[in-house]
CSV table of C-alpha atoms in Angstrom, one decimal:
chain,number,residue,atom,x,y,z
A,1297,MET,CA,92.8,116.4,103.2
A,1298,ARG,CA,95.0,118.5,100.4
A,1299,ASP,CA,94.3,115.3,98.1
A,1300,HIS,CA,97.5,112.9,98.3
A,1301,GLY,CA,100.4,115.3,97.0
A,1302,LEU,CA,103.2,113.7,95.6
A,1303,TRP,CA,102.1,110.2,95.7
A,1304,ALA,CA,99.6,111.2,93.2
A,1305,ALA,CA,101.9,113.4,91.3
A,1306,SER,CA,104.1,110.5,90.9
A,1307,ALA,CA,101.9,107.2,91.0
A,1308,PRO,CA,101.4,105.2,87.8
A,1309,THR,CA,97.7,105.3,86.7
A,1310,ALA,CA,95.3,103.2,88.8
A,1311,PRO,CA,93.5,100.3,87.2
A,1312,ALA,CA,90.3,101.0,86.1
A,1313,THR,CA,87.4,100.3,87.8
A,1314,SER,CA,83.8,101.7,88.0
A,1315,ALA,CA,80.9,101.7,90.8
A,1316,LEU,CA,79.1,99.0,91.7
A,1317,ALA,CA,75.8,99.0,89.5
A,1318,ALA,CA,74.5,95.5,89.9
A,1319,ASP,CA,73.6,93.0,92.4
A,1320,LEU,CA,76.7,90.4,92.6
A,1321,THR,CA,77.8,87.6,94.8
A,1322,ALA,CA,81.2,86.4,95.6
A,1323,ASP,CA,83.1,83.7,98.4
A,1324,ALA,CA,84.0,86.9,100.2
A,1325,VAL,CA,82.9,91.3,99.7
A,1326,ILE,CA,86.1,93.2,101.1
A,1327,VAL,CA,85.1,97.1,102.6
A,1328,GLY,CA,88.2,98.8,101.7
A,1329,GLY,CA,90.6,99.5,98.9
A,1330,GLY,CA,93.7,100.1,100.9
A,1331,TYR,CA,96.7,97.5,101.8
A,1332,THR,CA,94.9,95.3,103.3
A,1333,GLY,CA,91.5,95.2,101.2
A,1334,CYS,CA,93.7,94.8,98.4
A,1335,SER,CA,96.1,92.0,100.0
A,1336,THR,CA,93.3,90.0,100.8
A,1337,ALA,CA,91.2,90.3,97.4
A,1338,LEU,CA,94.9,89.2,95.7
A,1339,HIS,CA,95.5,86.5,98.1
A,1340,LEU,CA,92.2,85.0,97.6
A,1341,ALA,CA,92.2,85.1,93.9
A,1342,GLU,CA,95.6,83.7,94.2
A,1343,LEU,CA,93.3,80.9,96.3
A,1344,GLY,CA,91.0,80.0,93.5
A,1345,ARG,CA,88.5,82.2,95.6
A,1346,SER,CA,85.7,85.2,94.0
A,1347,ALA,CA,86.5,88.6,96.0
A,1348,ILE,CA,85.0,91.8,95.3
A,1349,ILE,CA,86.3,95.3,97.1
A,1350,LEU,CA,83.8,98.1,97.6
A,1351,GLU,CA,85.7,101.2,98.3
A,1352,ALA,CA,84.1,104.5,99.0
A,1353,GLY,CA,86.2,106.5,97.2
A,1354,GLU,CA,89.3,105.5,94.8
A,1355,ILE,CA,91.9,102.7,95.3
A,1356,GLY,CA,94.1,104.2,98.2
A,1357,PHE,CA,91.9,106.8,99.0
A,1358,GLY,CA,93.0,106.8,103.0
A,1359,GLY,CA,96.0,106.2,104.6
A,1360,SER,CA,97.3,104.0,102.2
A,1361,GLY,CA,98.1,106.8,99.6
A,1362,ARG,CA,98.9,109.7,102.2
A,1363,ASN,CA,101.4,108.3,104.2
A,1364,VAL,CA,105.6,107.8,104.5
A,1365,GLY,CA,106.1,105.2,102.8
A,1366,LEU,CA,108.4,103.4,105.8
A,1367,VAL,CA,108.1,99.2,105.3
A,1368,ASN,CA,108.9,98.8,108.7
A,1369,ALA,CA,109.0,95.5,110.4
A,1370,GLY,CA,107.2,95.0,114.2
A,1371,LEU,CA,105.1,97.7,115.4
A,1372,TRP,CA,105.9,100.8,117.4
A,1373,THR,CA,106.1,99.0,120.6
A,1374,MET,CA,109.5,97.3,121.5
A,1375,PRO,CA,109.0,93.5,121.2
A,1376,GLY,CA,109.0,93.4,125.4
A,1377,ASP,CA,106.5,95.8,125.7
A,1378,LEU,CA,104.0,94.0,122.9
A,1379,LEU,CA,104.5,90.2,124.6
A,1380,ALA,CA,103.3,92.4,128.0
A,1381,ALA,CA,100.5,93.9,125.9
A,1382,ALA,CA,99.5,91.0,123.6
A,1383,GLY,CA,100.4,87.8,126.1
A,1384,ALA,CA,102.6,84.9,125.1
A,1385,LEU,CA,100.8,83.3,122.5
A,1386,HIS,CA,99.8,85.9,120.3
A,1387,GLY,CA,102.6,88.1,120.9
A,1388,GLU,CA,105.5,85.5,119.7
A,1389,ARG,CA,102.7,85.2,116.4
A,1390,LEU,CA,102.5,89.0,116.2
A,1391,LEU,CA,106.0,89.7,116.3
A,1392,GLU,CA,107.5,86.4,114.2
A,1393,GLN,CA,105.0,87.4,111.3
A,1394,LEU,CA,105.5,91.1,111.6
A,1395,GLY,CA,109.4,90.9,111.7
A,1396,ARG,CA,108.9,88.9,108.1
A,1397,ALA,CA,106.2,91.0,107.2
A,1398,PRO,CA,108.5,93.7,105.0
A,1399,LYS,CA,110.1,90.7,102.7
A,1400,LEU,CA,106.6,89.6,102.1
A,1401,VAL,CA,106.0,93.4,100.8
A,1402,PHE,CA,108.9,93.5,98.6
A,1403,ASP,CA,108.3,89.9,97.7
A,1404,ILE,CA,104.9,91.0,96.3
A,1405,VAL,CA,106.5,94.0,94.2
A,1406,ALA,CA,108.4,92.1,92.6
A,1407,ARG,CA,106.7,88.7,92.2
A,1408,HIS,CA,103.6,91.2,90.3
A,1409,GLY,CA,106.1,93.7,88.7
A,1410,ILE,CA,104.3,96.3,90.9
A,1411,ALA,CA,106.5,99.8,90.2
A,1412,CYS,CA,106.0,101.6,93.2
A,1413,GLU,CA,110.0,102.9,93.7
A,1414,ALA,CA,110.8,99.9,96.1
A,1415,GLU,CA,113.8,100.6,98.0
A,1416,HIS,CA,114.7,97.0,100.1
A,1417,ARG,CA,117.9,99.0,101.8
A,1418,GLY,CA,116.8,99.5,105.5
A,1419,THR,CA,115.7,102.5,107.6
A,1420,LEU,CA,117.3,104.4,110.2
A,1421,HIS,CA,115.6,105.3,113.8
A,1422,CYS,CA,117.5,108.2,114.5
A,1423,ALA,CA,118.2,109.1,118.3
A,1424,VAL,CA,117.4,112.6,119.6
A,1425,GLY,CA,119.8,113.1,122.8
A,1426,ARG,CA,120.6,110.6,125.2
A,1427,SER,CA,116.9,109.4,126.0
A,1428,GLY,CA,116.5,108.6,122.3
A,1429,LEU,CA,120.1,106.5,122.4
A,1430,ARG,CA,118.8,104.4,125.4
A,1431,GLU,CA,115.7,103.8,123.3
A,1432,ILE,CA,117.3,103.0,120.2
A,1433,GLY,CA,119.9,100.6,122.7
A,1434,GLU,CA,117.1,99.0,124.1
A,1435,ARG,CA,115.3,98.3,120.7
A,1436,HIS,CA,118.5,96.9,119.3
A,1437,ARG,CA,118.9,94.7,122.6
A,1438,GLN,CA,115.5,93.1,122.3
A,1439,TRP,CA,115.4,92.7,118.3
A,1440,SER,CA,118.9,91.2,118.6
A,1441,GLU,CA,118.1,88.7,121.0
A,1442,ARG,CA,115.5,87.7,118.3
A,1443,GLY,CA,117.8,87.1,115.9
A,1444,ALA,CA,116.4,90.0,113.7
A,1445,ASP,CA,119.0,92.1,111.1
A,1446,VAL,CA,119.5,95.4,112.9
A,1447,GLU,CA,122.7,97.4,113.7
A,1448,LEU,CA,123.4,99.8,116.4
A,1449,LEU,CA,125.1,102.9,115.4
A,1450,ASP,CA,127.0,105.4,116.8
A,1451,ALA,CA,126.7,109.5,116.4
A,1452,ASP,CA,129.4,109.5,113.6
A,1453,ALA,CA,128.2,106.3,111.6
A,1454,ALA,CA,124.8,107.5,112.3
A,1455,SER,CA,125.9,110.9,110.4
A,1456,LYS,CA,127.4,109.3,107.7
A,1457,LEU,CA,124.5,107.4,106.8
A,1458,ILE,CA,122.1,110.3,107.1
A,1459,GLY,CA,124.3,113.2,106.0
A,1460,SER,CA,123.2,115.0,109.1
A,1461,LYS,CA,125.2,115.4,112.8
A,1462,ALA,CA,121.7,116.1,114.6
A,1463,TYR,CA,121.2,112.9,115.8
A,1464,SER,CA,122.8,111.1,118.6
A,1465,GLY,CA,123.1,107.6,117.2
A,1466,ALA,CA,120.5,105.5,115.1
A,1467,LEU,CA,119.0,102.1,114.3
A,1468,LEU,CA,119.4,100.3,111.3
A,1469,ASP,CA,117.3,97.8,110.7
A,1470,ARG,CA,118.3,95.6,107.2
A,1471,ARG,CA,114.6,94.0,107.4
A,1472,ALA,CA,112.6,97.6,106.5
A,1473,GLY,CA,112.8,100.0,103.3
A,1474,THR,CA,110.5,102.2,101.8
A,1475,ILE,CA,108.0,102.2,99.0
A,1476,GLN,CA,105.9,104.9,97.1
A,1477,PRO,CA,103.0,103.8,98.9
A,1478,LEU,CA,99.9,105.3,96.4
A,1479,ALA,CA,101.7,103.3,93.8
A,1480,TYR,CA,102.3,100.2,95.9
A,1481,ALA,CA,98.2,100.3,96.9
A,1482,ARG,CA,97.7,101.0,92.6
A,1483,GLY,CA,99.8,98.1,92.2
A,1484,LEU,CA,98.1,95.9,94.2
A,1485,ALA,CA,94.9,96.5,93.5
A,1486,ALA,CA,96.0,96.0,89.8
A,1487,ALA,CA,97.4,92.5,90.7
A,1488,ALA,CA,94.3,91.6,92.5
A,1489,ILE,CA,92.5,92.2,89.5
A,1490,ARG,CA,94.9,90.5,87.0
A,1491,SER,CA,94.5,87.7,89.3
A,1492,GLY,CA,90.3,87.9,88.7
A,1493,ALA,CA,89.6,89.6,91.8
A,1494,GLU,CA,87.0,92.5,91.5
A,1495,ILE,CA,87.3,95.8,92.6
A,1496,PHE,CA,84.2,98.7,92.5
A,1497,THR,CA,85.2,102.5,93.6
A,1498,ARG,CA,82.9,105.2,94.5
A,1499,SER,CA,80.5,102.4,96.0
A,1500,ALA,CA,80.2,102.9,99.8
A,1501,ALA,CA,78.7,100.4,101.7
A,1502,THR,CA,75.4,102.1,103.2
A,1503,GLY,CA,73.9,98.1,104.5
A,1504,LEU,CA,74.5,95.0,105.8
A,1505,TYR,CA,71.9,92.1,105.6
A,1506,GLU,CA,72.0,88.9,106.6
A,1507,LYS,CA,70.6,86.7,104.1
A,1508,GLY,CA,70.6,82.9,105.0
A,1509,PRO,CA,74.2,81.4,105.3
A,1510,SER,CA,75.4,84.8,103.4
A,1511,TRP,CA,75.7,88.5,104.0
A,1512,THR,CA,74.3,91.3,101.6
A,1513,VAL,CA,76.2,94.6,101.5
A,1514,ALA,CA,74.3,97.0,99.6
A,1515,THR,CA,75.6,100.3,98.1
A,1516,SER,CA,73.6,103.0,96.3
A,1517,GLY,CA,74.1,100.8,93.0
A,1518,GLY,CA,74.3,97.6,93.9
A,1519,SER,CA,75.2,94.6,96.2
A,1520,VAL,CA,77.1,91.9,97.1
A,1521,THR,CA,76.2,88.7,98.7
A,1522,ALA,CA,79.0,86.5,100.4
A,1523,PRO,CA,79.1,84.2,103.2
A,1524,TRP,CA,82.3,85.9,104.5
A,1525,VAL,CA,82.5,90.3,104.6
A,1526,ILE,CA,86.3,91.7,105.4
A,1527,VAL,CA,86.2,95.0,106.8
A,1528,ALA,CA,89.4,97.1,105.8
A,1529,THR,CA,88.9,100.5,106.5
A,1530,ASP,CA,90.7,101.5,109.6
A,1531,ALA,CA,91.2,104.9,110.4
A,1532,TYR,CA,89.1,106.1,107.3
A,1533,SER,CA,86.0,104.0,108.6
A,1534,SER,CA,82.3,105.7,108.4
A,1535,GLY,CA,78.7,104.6,108.0
A,1536,ILE,CA,77.6,101.1,109.2
A,1537,TRP,CA,81.7,100.9,110.1
A,1538,THR,CA,82.0,103.7,112.3
A,1539,ALA,CA,82.9,101.8,115.7
A,1540,ILE,CA,86.0,101.1,114.4
A,1541,ARG,CA,87.0,104.4,114.0
A,1542,ARG,CA,85.4,105.6,117.3
A,1543,GLU,CA,88.0,102.9,118.9
A,1544,GLN,CA,91.0,104.9,118.0
A,1545,VAL,CA,92.3,108.4,118.5
A,1546,MET,CA,93.5,110.0,115.2
A,1547,LEU,CA,96.5,111.4,114.9
A,1548,PRO,CA,97.1,113.9,111.9
A,1549,TYR,CA,100.4,113.7,109.9
A,1550,PHE,CA,101.8,115.4,107.0
A,1551,ASN,CA,104.0,115.5,104.5
A,1552,LEU,CA,106.0,118.2,102.4
A,1553,ALA,CA,108.0,117.1,99.8
A,1554,THR,CA,111.0,119.4,98.0
A,1555,ARG,CA,111.9,119.8,94.5
A,1556,PRO,CA,114.1,117.5,93.3
A,1557,LEU,CA,117.7,118.1,95.0
A,1558,PRO,CA,120.6,119.2,92.8
A,1559,PRO,CA,123.3,116.2,92.2
A,1560,ASP,CA,125.9,117.7,94.6
A,1561,VAL,CA,123.3,117.5,97.3
A,1562,LEU,CA,121.7,114.8,96.8
A,1563,LYS,CA,124.7,112.7,97.4
A,1564,THR,CA,124.9,114.4,100.9
A,1565,ILE,CA,121.5,113.5,102.3
A,1566,LEU,CA,120.3,109.7,102.9
A,1567,PRO,CA,123.0,108.3,100.2
A,1568,GLY,CA,121.9,104.6,100.6
A,1569,ARG,CA,118.2,105.9,99.8
A,1570,ARG,CA,117.2,104.3,103.3
A,1571,GLY,CA,114.0,106.4,104.8
A,1572,ALA,CA,114.2,107.6,108.5
A,1573,TRP,CA,112.4,109.1,111.7
A,1574,ASN,CA,113.3,110.0,115.0
A,1575,THR,CA,112.3,109.1,118.8
A,1576,SER,CA,111.1,112.9,119.5
A,1577,ARG,CA,107.5,112.9,121.4
A,1578,ILE,CA,106.5,114.7,118.1
A,1579,LEU,CA,107.9,112.5,115.7
A,1580,SER,CA,109.6,113.6,112.6
A,1581,SER,CA,110.6,111.3,109.3
A,1582,PHE,CA,112.3,111.9,106.2
A,1583,ARG,CA,113.2,110.2,103.0
A,1584,LEU,CA,114.0,110.3,99.3
A,1585,ASP,CA,111.7,109.7,96.2
A,1586,ALA,CA,112.9,108.2,93.0
A,1587,ALA,CA,113.2,111.6,91.6
A,1588,GLY,CA,115.6,113.1,94.4
A,1589,ARG,CA,112.8,114.9,96.3
A,1590,LEU,CA,113.4,115.5,100.5
A,1591,VAL,CA,110.0,114.4,101.7
A,1592,PHE,CA,109.6,115.5,105.5
A,1593,GLY,CA,106.5,114.8,107.6
A,1594,SER,CA,105.3,115.2,111.1
A,1595,VAL,CA,102.3,115.4,113.4
A,1596,GLY,CA,100.1,117.7,112.4
A,1597,ALA,CA,97.3,118.6,109.8
A,1598,LEU,CA,97.5,121.0,107.2
A,1599,ARG,CA,94.2,123.1,107.7
A,1600,GLY,CA,93.4,126.3,109.0
A,1601,PRO,CA,96.5,127.7,110.7
A,1602,GLY,CA,98.4,124.6,110.9
A,1603,ARG,CA,98.9,124.7,107.6
A,1604,SER,CA,101.2,128.1,107.1
A,1605,ILE,CA,102.6,126.6,110.6
A,1606,HIS,CA,103.6,123.3,109.8
A,1607,ALA,CA,105.5,124.5,106.4
A,1608,HIS,CA,107.4,127.2,108.0
A,1609,TRP,CA,108.4,124.8,110.9
A,1610,GLY,CA,109.3,122.1,108.1
A,1611,GLU,CA,111.6,125.0,106.2
A,1612,ARG,CA,113.4,125.8,109.7
A,1613,GLU,CA,113.8,122.2,110.6
A,1614,LEU,CA,115.4,121.2,107.1
A,1615,ALA,CA,117.7,123.8,107.3
A,1616,ARG,CA,118.7,122.9,110.7
A,1617,LEU,CA,119.0,119.0,110.0
A,1618,PHE,CA,120.7,119.7,106.5
A,1619,PRO,CA,122.2,123.3,106.0
A,1620,GLN,CA,123.7,122.0,102.4
A,1621,LEU,CA,120.1,122.3,101.1
A,1622,GLY,CA,120.3,125.9,101.3
A,1623,THR,CA,117.0,127.9,100.2
A,1624,ILE,CA,113.9,125.3,100.4
A,1625,GLU,CA,111.0,125.0,98.2
A,1626,PHE,CA,108.2,122.4,98.7
A,1627,GLU,CA,106.4,121.4,95.9
A,1628,HIS,CA,103.8,119.3,97.7
A,1629,ALA,CA,101.9,119.6,100.4
A,1630,TRP,CA,99.8,116.7,102.1
A,1631,TYR,CA,98.1,115.0,105.5
A,1632,GLY,CA,95.7,112.5,106.5
A,1633,GLN,CA,95.0,110.2,109.5
A,1634,ILE,CA,96.6,107.8,111.7
A,1635,GLY,CA,94.7,105.6,113.9
A,1636,MET,CA,96.1,105.3,117.2
A,1637,THR,CA,95.1,102.7,119.7
A,1638,ASP,CA,95.4,102.6,123.4
A,1639,ASP,CA,98.2,100.0,123.2
A,1640,ALA,CA,99.4,100.4,120.2
A,1641,LEU,CA,98.4,96.9,119.4
A,1642,PRO,CA,95.9,96.3,116.1
A,1643,ARG,CA,92.5,95.3,117.0
A,1644,LEU,CA,90.8,91.9,115.2
A,1645,HIS,CA,87.1,91.9,115.7
A,1646,SER,CA,84.1,89.9,114.2
A,1647,PRO,CA,81.1,91.3,115.3
A,1648,ALA,CA,79.0,88.4,114.1
A,1649,PRO,CA,79.6,85.0,112.3
A,1650,ASN,CA,82.3,85.4,109.1
A,1651,ILE,CA,82.0,89.6,109.6
A,1652,VAL,CA,85.7,90.2,110.5
A,1653,SER,CA,87.8,93.3,110.5
A,1654,ILE,CA,91.3,94.6,111.3
A,1655,SER,CA,92.2,98.0,112.5
A,1656,GLY,CA,94.4,100.1,114.5
A,1657,PHE,CA,97.9,99.8,112.5
A,1658,ASN,CA,99.2,102.6,114.5
A,1659,GLY,CA,101.2,104.3,111.3
A,1660,ARG,CA,102.3,100.8,110.4
A,1661,GLY,CA,99.9,100.2,107.6
A,1662,ILE,CA,102.0,98.9,104.9
A,1663,ALA,CA,103.8,95.3,105.8
A,1664,PRO,CA,101.0,94.6,108.6
A,1665,GLY,CA,97.9,95.4,106.3
A,1666,THR,CA,99.8,93.4,103.5
A,1667,SER,CA,100.4,90.4,106.3
A,1668,PHE,CA,96.7,90.7,107.6
A,1669,GLY,CA,95.5,90.4,104.2
A,1670,ARG,CA,97.1,87.1,103.3
A,1671,ASP,CA,96.0,86.1,106.8
A,1672,LEU,CA,92.3,86.8,106.5
A,1673,ALA,CA,92.4,85.0,102.6
A,1674,ARG,CA,93.4,82.3,104.5
A,1675,LEU,CA,91.1,82.5,107.0
A,1676,VAL,CA,88.2,82.6,104.5
A,1677,ALA,CA,89.5,80.1,102.4
A,1678,GLY,CA,89.5,77.7,105.2
A,1679,GLU,CA,93.2,77.4,105.3
A,1680,ILE,CA,93.7,78.3,109.1
A,1681,GLY,CA,91.4,79.1,111.6
A,1682,ALA,CA,90.6,82.3,113.9
A,1683,ASP,CA,92.5,80.3,116.6
A,1684,GLU,CA,95.3,80.6,114.4
A,1685,LEU,CA,95.9,84.3,113.7
A,1686,PRO,CA,98.3,86.5,115.7
A,1687,LEU,CA,95.5,88.3,117.4
A,1688,PRO,CA,93.0,87.3,119.2
A,1689,MET,CA,89.1,88.4,118.4
A,1690,THR,CA,88.0,90.9,120.9
A,1691,ALA,CA,84.9,93.4,120.7
A,1692,ALA,CA,85.2,97.1,119.5
A,1693,ARG,CA,85.0,99.4,122.2
A,1694,GLU,CA,85.1,102.9,122.3
A,1695,ALA,CA,88.3,105.0,123.1
A,1696,PRO,CA,87.5,107.6,125.8
A,1697,TYR,CA,87.4,111.3,124.3
A,1698,HIS,CA,88.6,110.2,121.4
A,1699,ALA,CA,87.8,113.2,119.8
A,1700,LEU,CA,89.4,115.5,122.1
A,1701,ARG,CA,92.6,113.6,122.5
A,1702,GLY,CA,92.8,114.1,118.7
A,1703,ALA,CA,91.7,117.6,118.7
A,1704,PHE,CA,94.7,117.9,121.5
A,1705,TYR,CA,96.8,116.1,119.4
A,1706,GLU,CA,96.3,118.3,116.5
A,1707,ALA,CA,96.5,121.5,118.5
A,1708,GLY,CA,100.1,120.2,120.5
A,1709,ALA,CA,101.8,119.6,117.5
A,1710,ALA,CA,100.9,123.3,116.1
A,1711,LEU,CA,101.9,124.8,119.5
A,1712,ALA,CA,105.5,122.9,119.6
A,1713,HIS,CA,106.3,123.4,115.5
A,1714,LEU,CA,104.8,127.4,115.8
A,1715,ALA,CA,107.7,127.7,119.2
A,1716,GLY,CA,110.3,126.6,116.4
A,1717,SER,CA,112.6,124.1,115.9
A,1718,ARG,CA,112.8,121.7,118.4
A,1719,ILE,CA,114.8,118.0,118.6
């Protein structure tokens, strides 16, 4: 998927790892080396438990290394809709936990000295037209009633923070912020290793076997036996974990990064260095990196005809949003897959005793993944029970026509972008 673009070019080097080549034991074996897996390992190590991560590729290979880097609070769904879908008990727990999740991310970054371009200055949800303004107005009402630090901005106030007059308003969420996403994943992994966890890359799980009161996860080069198995592969699940992927519809999302902007132009675009995204049905996002590049993304896959369609649309759309940019040149381009569940809520599964998977972050993987990783570590350590988690344990269910719907989203985004700029 065109590697990891800008993030691979600008992230600090990943901690040294190797492929598993032995038969080991631990308190927990964690499958997947993204935010959730690395957070679980870090928190387990800090609780004095042994943890081993098995990653099929490299640290942050999947969604953790390909996304925009917005560290948002909550989920896509509004608080009221989340409560209706999850129920009062779990809904309240989920809202409370994920409202605080960005702070957890930035606290970990500070505590472990993770170099990931962290900016804890809030994010902007930009309103498109009257309908978008109504949407962010309702979000503001619902979050404000829960005491969240959010502010509704009119068009003039929004334009000052965005650097564009294209939007009818914006919702400023001061709980949120931005990071360099691959750098954060690598930093979490390094912190976990320093704390005592072990990470093996290029070590895909090829088998799962019950071994008395424990489980053995096999790879081509060795195995790990542990009482607990945590599956943290989400949208990039494959092999023996395919059921996790099949209950989600894949939504491709691409990012394009400009060259570093000239200082006089840079000071006019997102002057507060807040990440932003809009309310369009086919949404787009934009943010700055530490070097002053403008990173612009939207729904679509950079493959086949989509590669040129989305890049040309990106040039036109950025010129419309920010005419002060002048000639636009993209230095990097990459894309990944977002796993979408039917109700936009994550899924917590336990297909067998002491095997737990968390998935379905719906494009909100950074803060929720970090937060759920901490929860799963506490579960393994016996500090909490499954009934205290913010999600109920459910059985995996295949999403109807998931492959066809994913193809539809990819084709639909390409057609929309081919038609030209739209807002």
